[in-house]
PDB file of C-alpha atoms in Angstrom:
ATOM      1  CA  MET T 174      36.583  23.491 -83.592  1.00  0.00           C
ATOM      2  CA  ARG T 175      35.967  24.628 -80.029  1.00  0.00           C
ATOM      3  CA  ALA T 176      39.297  23.154 -78.886  1.00  0.00           C
ATOM      4  CA  SER T 177      41.053  25.351 -81.461  1.00  0.00           C
ATOM      5  CA  GLY T 178      39.399  28.454 -79.988  1.00  0.00           C
ATOM      6  CA  THR T 179      36.943  28.869 -82.842  1.00  0.00           C
ATOM      7  CA  HIS T 180      33.474  30.122 -81.962  1.00  0.00           C
ATOM      8  CA  VAL T 181      30.561  28.141 -83.347  1.00  0.00           C
ATOM      9  CA  ILE T 182      27.465  30.203 -84.094  1.00  0.00           C
ATOM     10  CA  VAL T 183      24.346  28.283 -85.076  1.00  0.00           C
ATOM     11  CA  VAL T 184      21.892  30.144 -87.316  1.00  0.00           C
ATOM     12  CA  THR T 185      18.482  28.604 -87.952  1.00  0.00           C
ATOM     13  CA  GLY T 186      14.885  29.401 -88.764  1.00  0.00           C
ATOM     14  CA  ARG T 187      13.748  27.110 -85.974  1.00  0.00           C
ATOM     15  CA  MET T 188      12.391  28.104 -82.595  1.00  0.00           C
ATOM     16  CA  PHE T 189      14.881  28.632 -79.789  1.00  0.00           C
ATOM     17  CA  ARG T 190      13.172  26.025 -77.607  1.00  0.00           C
ATOM     18  CA  SER T 191      13.541  23.365 -80.315  1.00  0.00           C
ATOM     19  CA  THR T 192      17.171  24.302 -81.073  1.00  0.00           C
ATOM     20  CA  ARG T 193      18.488  24.686 -77.535  1.00  0.00           C
ATOM     21  CA  PRO T 194      18.627  20.970 -76.593  1.00  0.00           C
ATOM     22  CA  TYR T 195      20.943  20.266 -79.537  1.00  0.00           C
ATOM     23  CA  LEU T 196      23.226  23.141 -78.572  1.00  0.00           C
ATOM     24  CA  ILE T 197      23.437  21.944 -74.988  1.00  0.00           C
ATOM     25  CA  GLU T 198      24.124  18.359 -76.126  1.00  0.00           C
ATOM     26  CA  ALA T 199      26.917  19.631 -78.416  1.00  0.00           C
ATOM     27  CA  GLY T 200      28.377  21.770 -75.628  1.00  0.00           C
ATOM     28  CA  LEU T 201      27.925  24.976 -77.623  1.00  0.00           C
ATOM     29  CA  ASP T 202      27.631  28.104 -75.517  1.00  0.00           C
ATOM     30  CA  ASP T 203      27.983  30.879 -78.105  1.00  0.00           C
ATOM     31  CA  PRO T 204      24.844  32.866 -78.936  1.00  0.00           C
ATOM     32  CA  VAL T 205      22.407  31.204 -81.341  1.00  0.00           C
ATOM     33  CA  VAL T 206      20.377  32.966 -84.025  1.00  0.00           C
ATOM     34  CA  CYS T 207      16.835  31.595 -84.379  1.00  0.00           C
ATOM     35  CA  TYR T 208      13.590  32.438 -86.166  1.00  0.00           C
ATOM     36  CA  GLN T 209      15.378  33.573 -89.362  1.00  0.00           C
ATOM     37  CA  GLY T 210      17.253  36.183 -87.338  1.00  0.00           C
ATOM     38  CA  ALA T 211      14.382  37.488 -85.216  1.00  0.00           C
ATOM     39  CA  VAL T 212      15.948  36.101 -82.024  1.00  0.00           C
ATOM     40  CA  VAL T 213      19.506  35.917 -80.738  1.00  0.00           C
ATOM     41  CA  ALA T 214      19.697  33.904 -77.531  1.00  0.00           C
ATOM     42  CA  ASP T 215      22.151  32.538 -74.998  1.00  0.00           C
ATOM     43  CA  PRO T 216      21.825  28.735 -75.094  1.00  0.00           C
ATOM     44  CA  VAL T 217      23.188  28.339 -71.562  1.00  0.00           C
ATOM     45  CA  SER T 218      20.984  30.807 -69.677  1.00  0.00           C
ATOM     46  CA  GLY T 219      18.066  30.765 -72.116  1.00  0.00           C
ATOM     47  CA  GLU T 220      18.064  34.571 -72.133  1.00  0.00           C
ATOM     48  CA  TRP T 221      16.988  36.283 -75.344  1.00  0.00           C
ATOM     49  CA  LEU T 222      19.692  38.822 -76.138  1.00  0.00           C
ATOM     50  CA  ARG T 223      17.843  40.350 -79.098  1.00  0.00           C
ATOM     51  CA  HIS T 224      14.252  39.994 -80.244  1.00  0.00           C
ATOM     52  CA  VAL T 225      12.829  41.690 -83.336  1.00  0.00           C
ATOM     53  CA  PRO T 226       9.182  40.629 -83.568  1.00  0.00           C
ATOM     54  CA  ILE T 227       6.618  41.437 -86.245  1.00  0.00           C
ATOM     55  CA  PRO T 228       4.575  44.512 -85.268  1.00  0.00           C
ATOM     56  CA  ARG T 229       1.086  43.315 -84.336  1.00  0.00           C
ATOM     57  CA  PRO T 230      -0.745  45.424 -86.982  1.00  0.00           C
ATOM     58  CA  VAL T 231       1.456  43.973 -89.731  1.00  0.00           C
ATOM     59  CA  ALA T 232       1.026  40.470 -88.299  1.00  0.00           C
ATOM     60  CA  LEU T 233      -2.757  40.828 -88.294  1.00  0.00           C
ATOM     61  CA  GLU T 234      -2.698  42.009 -91.900  1.00  0.00           C
ATOM     62  CA  ALA T 235      -0.497  39.036 -92.849  1.00  0.00           C
ATOM     63  CA  ILE T 236      -2.737  36.567 -90.979  1.00  0.00           C
ATOM     64  CA  ASP T 237      -5.751  37.976 -92.831  1.00  0.00           C
ATOM     65  CA  ALA T 238      -4.030  37.681 -96.223  1.00  0.00           C
ATOM     66  CA  VAL T 239      -2.732  34.151 -95.627  1.00  0.00           C
ATOM     67  CA  THR T 240      -5.980  32.773 -94.223  1.00  0.00           C
ATOM     68  CA  ALA T 241      -8.033  34.492 -96.954  1.00  0.00           C
ATOM     69  CA  ALA T 242      -5.863  32.615 -99.460  1.00  0.00           C
ATOM     70  CA  GLY T 243      -6.843  29.370 -97.719  1.00  0.00           C
ATOM     71  CA  PHE T 244      -3.649  28.551 -95.839  1.00  0.00           C
ATOM     72  CA  HIS T 245      -3.035  27.517 -92.248  1.00  0.00           C
ATOM     73  CA  VAL T 246      -0.908  29.883 -90.114  1.00  0.00           C
ATOM     74  CA  ASN T 247       1.567  28.928 -87.404  1.00  0.00           C
ATOM     75  CA  CYS T 248       2.045  31.846 -85.012  1.00  0.00           C
ATOM     76  CA  TYR T 249       5.047  32.012 -82.674  1.00  0.00           C
ATOM     77  CA  VAL T 250       4.817  34.084 -79.488  1.00  0.00           C
ATOM     78  CA  ALA T 251       7.191  33.854 -76.507  1.00  0.00           C
ATOM     79  CA  ASP T 252       8.817  30.747 -78.025  1.00  0.00           C
ATOM     80  CA  GLU T 253       5.501  28.890 -78.122  1.00  0.00           C
ATOM     81  CA  LEU T 254       3.544  27.671 -81.162  1.00  0.00           C
ATOM     82  CA  TYR T 255      -0.064  28.822 -81.558  1.00  0.00           C
ATOM     83  CA  VAL T 256      -2.603  27.872 -84.222  1.00  0.00           C
ATOM     84  CA  ALA T 257      -6.223  28.712 -84.865  1.00  0.00           C
ATOM     85  CA  ARG T 258      -7.069  25.023 -85.096  1.00  0.00           C
ATOM     86  CA  LEU T 259      -5.176  21.771 -84.964  1.00  0.00           C
ATOM     87  CA  THR T 260      -4.547  20.570 -88.503  1.00  0.00           C
ATOM     88  CA  PRO T 261      -2.612  17.490 -89.591  1.00  0.00           C
ATOM     89  CA  GLU T 262       0.162  19.813 -90.849  1.00  0.00           C
ATOM     90  CA  ALA T 263       0.404  21.656 -87.534  1.00  0.00           C
ATOM     91  CA  GLN T 264       0.397  18.412 -85.570  1.00  0.00           C
ATOM     92  CA  ALA T 265       3.083  16.905 -87.828  1.00  0.00           C
ATOM     93  CA  TYR T 266       5.330  19.946 -87.366  1.00  0.00           C
ATOM     94  CA  ALA T 267       4.805  20.029 -83.605  1.00  0.00           C
ATOM     95  CA  GLY T 268       5.453  16.291 -83.341  1.00  0.00           C
ATOM     96  CA  PHE T 269       8.618  16.477 -85.440  1.00  0.00           C
ATOM     97  CA  GLN T 270       9.950  19.313 -83.282  1.00  0.00           C
ATOM     98  CA  HIS T 271       8.704  17.770 -79.997  1.00  0.00           C
ATOM     99  CA  LEU T 272       6.669  20.912 -79.269  1.00  0.00           C
ATOM    100  CA  ASP T 273       3.455  21.627 -77.472  1.00  0.00           C
ATOM    101  CA  ILE T 274       0.941  23.235 -79.783  1.00  0.00           C
ATOM    102  CA  HIS T 275      -1.694  25.642 -78.528  1.00  0.00           C
ATOM    103  CA  GLU T 276      -5.053  25.824 -80.301  1.00  0.00           C
ATOM    104  CA  VAL T 277      -6.516  29.291 -79.721  1.00  0.00           C
ATOM    105  CA  GLY T 278      -9.382  29.699 -82.193  1.00  0.00           C
ATOM    106  CA  ASP T 279      -9.363  32.885 -84.238  1.00  0.00           C
ATOM    107  CA  LEU T 280      -5.714  34.024 -84.305  1.00  0.00           C
ATOM    108  CA  ARG T 281      -6.750  37.582 -85.114  1.00  0.00           C
ATOM    109  CA  GLU T 282      -8.863  37.817 -81.966  1.00  0.00           C
ATOM    110  CA  TRP T 283      -6.328  35.956 -79.831  1.00  0.00           C
ATOM    111  CA  LEU T 284      -3.163  37.819 -80.837  1.00  0.00           C
ATOM    112  CA  SER T 285      -2.524  40.594 -78.323  1.00  0.00           C
ATOM    113  CA  THR T 286       1.214  41.088 -78.764  1.00  0.00           C
ATOM    114  CA  ASP T 287       3.865  41.219 -81.475  1.00  0.00           C
ATOM    115  CA  PRO T 288       4.610  37.676 -82.693  1.00  0.00           C
ATOM    116  CA  THR T 289       8.150  36.552 -83.379  1.00  0.00           C
ATOM    117  CA  LYS T 290       7.260  34.680 -86.560  1.00  0.00           C
ATOM    118  CA  LEU T 291       4.339  33.652 -88.745  1.00  0.00           C
ATOM    119  CA  VAL T 292       4.437  30.638 -91.043  1.00  0.00           C
ATOM    120  CA  ALA T 293       2.036  29.866 -93.873  1.00  0.00           C
ATOM    121  CA  VAL T 294       1.687  26.104 -94.174  1.00  0.00           C
ATOM    122  CA  GLY T 295       0.704  24.470 -97.433  1.00  0.00           C
ATOM    123  CA  ASP T 296       1.655  23.174-100.852  1.00  0.00           C
ATOM    124  CA  PRO T 297       4.992  24.708-101.945  1.00  0.00           C
ATOM    125  CA  GLY T 298       3.745  25.653-105.427  1.00  0.00           C
ATOM    126  CA  GLN T 299       0.672  27.359-104.051  1.00  0.00           C
ATOM    127  CA  LEU T 300       2.788  29.124-101.436  1.00  0.00           C
ATOM    128  CA  ASP T 301       5.069  30.424-104.226  1.00  0.00           C
ATOM    129  CA  ALA T 302       1.998  31.998-105.845  1.00  0.00           C
ATOM    130  CA  LEU T 303       0.959  33.485-102.480  1.00  0.00           C
ATOM    131  CA  GLU T 304       4.444  34.918-102.028  1.00  0.00           C
ATOM    132  CA  ASP T 305       4.164  36.650-105.412  1.00  0.00           C
ATOM    133  CA  VAL T 306       1.000  38.363-104.141  1.00  0.00           C
ATOM    134  CA  LEU T 307       2.290  39.182-100.655  1.00  0.00           C
ATOM    135  CA  LYS T 308       5.740  40.571-101.492  1.00  0.00           C
ATOM    136  CA  PRO T 309       4.449  43.740-103.193  1.00  0.00           C
ATOM    137  CA  ARG T 310       1.744  44.188-100.548  1.00  0.00           C
ATOM    138  CA  PHE T 311       4.147  43.961 -97.599  1.00  0.00           C
ATOM    139  CA  ARG T 312       7.189  45.454 -99.278  1.00  0.00           C
ATOM    140  CA  GLY T 313       9.739  46.195 -96.577  1.00  0.00           C
ATOM    141  CA  ARG T 314       7.424  45.241 -93.702  1.00  0.00           C
ATOM    142  CA  LEU T 315       7.875  41.469 -93.683  1.00  0.00           C
ATOM    143  CA  PHE T 316      10.627  39.064 -94.649  1.00  0.00           C
ATOM    144  CA  VAL T 317       9.506  36.008 -96.576  1.00  0.00           C
ATOM    145  CA  SER T 318      11.602  32.845 -96.378  1.00  0.00           C
ATOM    146  CA  LYS T 319      10.908  29.255 -97.373  1.00  0.00           C
ATOM    147  CA  SER T 320      11.850  25.885 -95.987  1.00  0.00           C
TER     148      SER T 320
END
């Protein structure tokens, strides 16, 4: 494709740091879209060309709602993964993605900036029910996606 002059744009929900090695290996140098569109980055320089994080007040409200419902939250700040506590689910995700994971205790107390992404981790059926509750509450303030 590249030899024909076609640009290859990778779009993923994954973190930039976990996507970048594959782009470099494939020789792709066009911008990459990560975090469900919250980040557009240059895979060669590592520079973030666009970053649309979640406003901290909305993130705190979401963290409260998700944890009150009994789910674990992955919080992504500055292309790093943060969790309140290390759970088997968090460790499995970090291991699969070859990521360092940072245990910070209470996410609400720790979070001092706008995160790029929050992920509720749990049983898909239970997360569907949580989504039904959260969508009306956060209408227009958060984007909910599943993987």
